[in-house]
């Protein structure tokens, strides 16, 4: 007896291809905006000398959480600098900041809409439940 298969992969691929073709202009503009934000933020974070940034962040850590946090964060940042990874760390920090901003811009309005509308909540809740079951 022949195998019965649902061509889910083919359908998903066709759907993704349709979205890419249909919204190509939107994705190009969005990609350009995100790239520009990342590039500018990386330039700003790399502009002052590393030791200045380390001291600023260490003092901020001290005022935010106390002496132990300020000292340990200063030591960790100093280690990053001494290992020659400061530029890579600032690039990573830029990516994280851009990702957090994108997530907040998308997530906050969706959360507010879900709180105010049962219909939106009924759509969003299963999606969030499904996302929690996916492995990393």
Coordinates of C-alpha atoms in Angstrom, one line a residue:
X1 CA 0.0 0.0 0.0
X2 CA 1.3 3.5 -0.9
X3 CA 2.4 6.0 1.6
X4 CA 0.0 8.8 2.4
X5 CA 1.8 12.0 3.2
X6 CA 0.7 15.5 3.7
X7 CA 3.0 17.8 1.8
X8 CA 3.4 20.2 4.7
X9 CA 7.0 21.2 3.7
X10 CA 6.0 22.1 0.2
X11 CA 3.0 24.1 1.4
X12 CA 5.2 26.0 4.0
X13 CA 7.9 26.7 1.4
X14 CA 5.3 28.0 -1.1
X15 CA 3.8 30.2 1.7
X16 CA 7.2 31.6 2.6
X17 CA 8.0 32.3 -1.0
X18 CA 4.7 34.1 -1.5
X19 CA 5.3 36.3 1.6
X20 CA 8.8 37.1 0.4
X21 CA 7.6 38.0 -3.1
X22 CA 4.5 39.9 -2.0
X23 CA 6.2 42.0 0.8
X24 CA 9.6 42.3 -0.7
X25 CA 9.6 46.1 -0.6
X26 CA 8.5 46.2 3.0
X27 CA 11.2 43.7 4.1
X28 CA 13.9 45.7 2.2
X29 CA 12.9 48.9 4.0
X30 CA 12.7 47.1 7.3
X31 CA 16.0 45.5 6.8
X32 CA 17.6 48.8 5.8
X33 CA 16.2 50.5 8.9
X34 CA 17.4 47.7 11.3
X35 CA 20.8 47.6 9.7
X36 CA 21.1 51.4 9.9
X37 CA 20.1 51.3 13.6
X38 CA 22.6 48.5 14.3
X39 CA 25.4 50.3 12.5
X40 CA 24.8 53.6 14.2
X41 CA 24.5 52.1 17.6
X42 CA 27.7 50.1 17.1
X43 CA 29.5 53.2 16.1
X44 CA 28.2 55.1 19.2
X45 CA 29.2 52.3 21.5
X46 CA 32.7 52.0 19.9
X47 CA 33.2 55.8 19.8
X48 CA 34.6 56.4 23.4
X49 CA 37.7 54.5 24.4
X50 CA 36.9 51.2 26.0
X51 CA 38.2 52.3 29.4
X52 CA 35.8 55.2 29.5
X53 CA 32.9 52.9 28.7
X54 CA 34.1 50.4 31.4
X55 CA 34.2 53.2 34.0
X56 CA 30.8 54.6 33.0
X57 CA 29.2 51.2 33.1
X58 CA 31.0 50.2 36.4
X59 CA 29.8 53.4 38.1
X60 CA 26.2 52.9 36.7
X61 CA 26.4 49.3 38.1
X62 CA 27.5 50.6 41.5
X63 CA 24.7 53.1 41.7
X64 CA 22.1 50.6 40.4
X65 CA 23.1 47.6 42.5
X66 CA 25.9 48.4 44.9
X67 CA 29.6 47.9 45.3
X68 CA 29.8 44.2 44.5
X69 CA 27.9 44.5 41.3
X70 CA 29.8 47.6 40.2
X71 CA 33.2 46.0 40.9
X72 CA 32.3 42.7 39.3
X73 CA 30.9 44.2 36.2
X74 CA 33.9 46.5 35.9
X75 CA 36.2 43.4 36.2
X76 CA 34.2 41.5 33.6
X77 CA 34.3 44.4 31.2
X78 CA 38.0 44.8 31.8
X79 CA 38.6 41.2 31.0
X80 CA 36.7 41.5 27.7
X81 CA 38.9 44.5 26.8
X82 CA 42.1 42.6 27.8
X83 CA 41.1 39.6 25.7
X84 CA 40.7 41.9 22.7
X85 CA 37.0 41.3 22.3
X86 CA 35.7 44.8 23.1
X87 CA 34.6 45.5 19.5
X88 CA 32.9 42.2 19.2
X89 CA 31.1 42.7 22.6
X90 CA 29.9 46.1 21.4
X91 CA 28.6 44.6 18.2
X92 CA 26.8 41.9 20.2
X93 CA 25.3 44.5 22.6
X94 CA 24.1 46.5 19.6
X95 CA 22.3 43.5 18.2
X96 CA 20.7 42.7 21.6
X97 CA 19.5 46.3 22.0
X98 CA 18.0 46.4 18.5
X99 CA 16.3 43.1 19.1
X100 CA 14.8 44.2 22.4
X101 CA 13.5 47.4 20.7
X102 CA 11.9 45.4 17.9
X103 CA 10.4 42.9 20.3
X104 CA 9.0 45.8 22.5
X105 CA 7.6 47.7 19.5
X106 CA 5.9 44.5 18.3
X107 CA 5.0 42.9 21.6
X108 CA 3.6 45.8 23.6
X109 CA 0.8 46.8 21.2
X110 CA -0.1 43.1 20.7
X111 CA -0.2 42.6 24.5
X112 CA -2.4 45.7 25.0
X113 CA -4.7 44.5 22.2
X114 CA -4.9 41.0 23.7
X115 CA -5.8 42.5 27.1
X116 CA -8.6 44.6 25.6
X117 CA -10.0 42.2 23.1
X118 CA -11.1 38.7 23.6
X119 CA -10.8 38.0 19.9
X120 CA -7.2 39.1 19.8
X121 CA -6.5 37.1 23.0
X122 CA -8.0 34.0 21.5
X123 CA -5.7 34.3 18.5
X124 CA -2.5 35.3 20.4
X125 CA -2.8 32.8 23.3
X126 CA -2.5 29.6 21.3
X127 CA 0.5 31.0 19.4
X128 CA 2.2 31.9 22.6
X129 CA 1.4 28.5 24.1
X130 CA 2.8 26.8 21.0
X131 CA 6.0 28.9 21.2
X132 CA 6.6 27.9 24.8
X133 CA 6.6 24.2 23.8
X134 CA 9.3 24.7 21.1
X135 CA 12.8 23.7 22.0
X136 CA 15.4 26.4 21.8

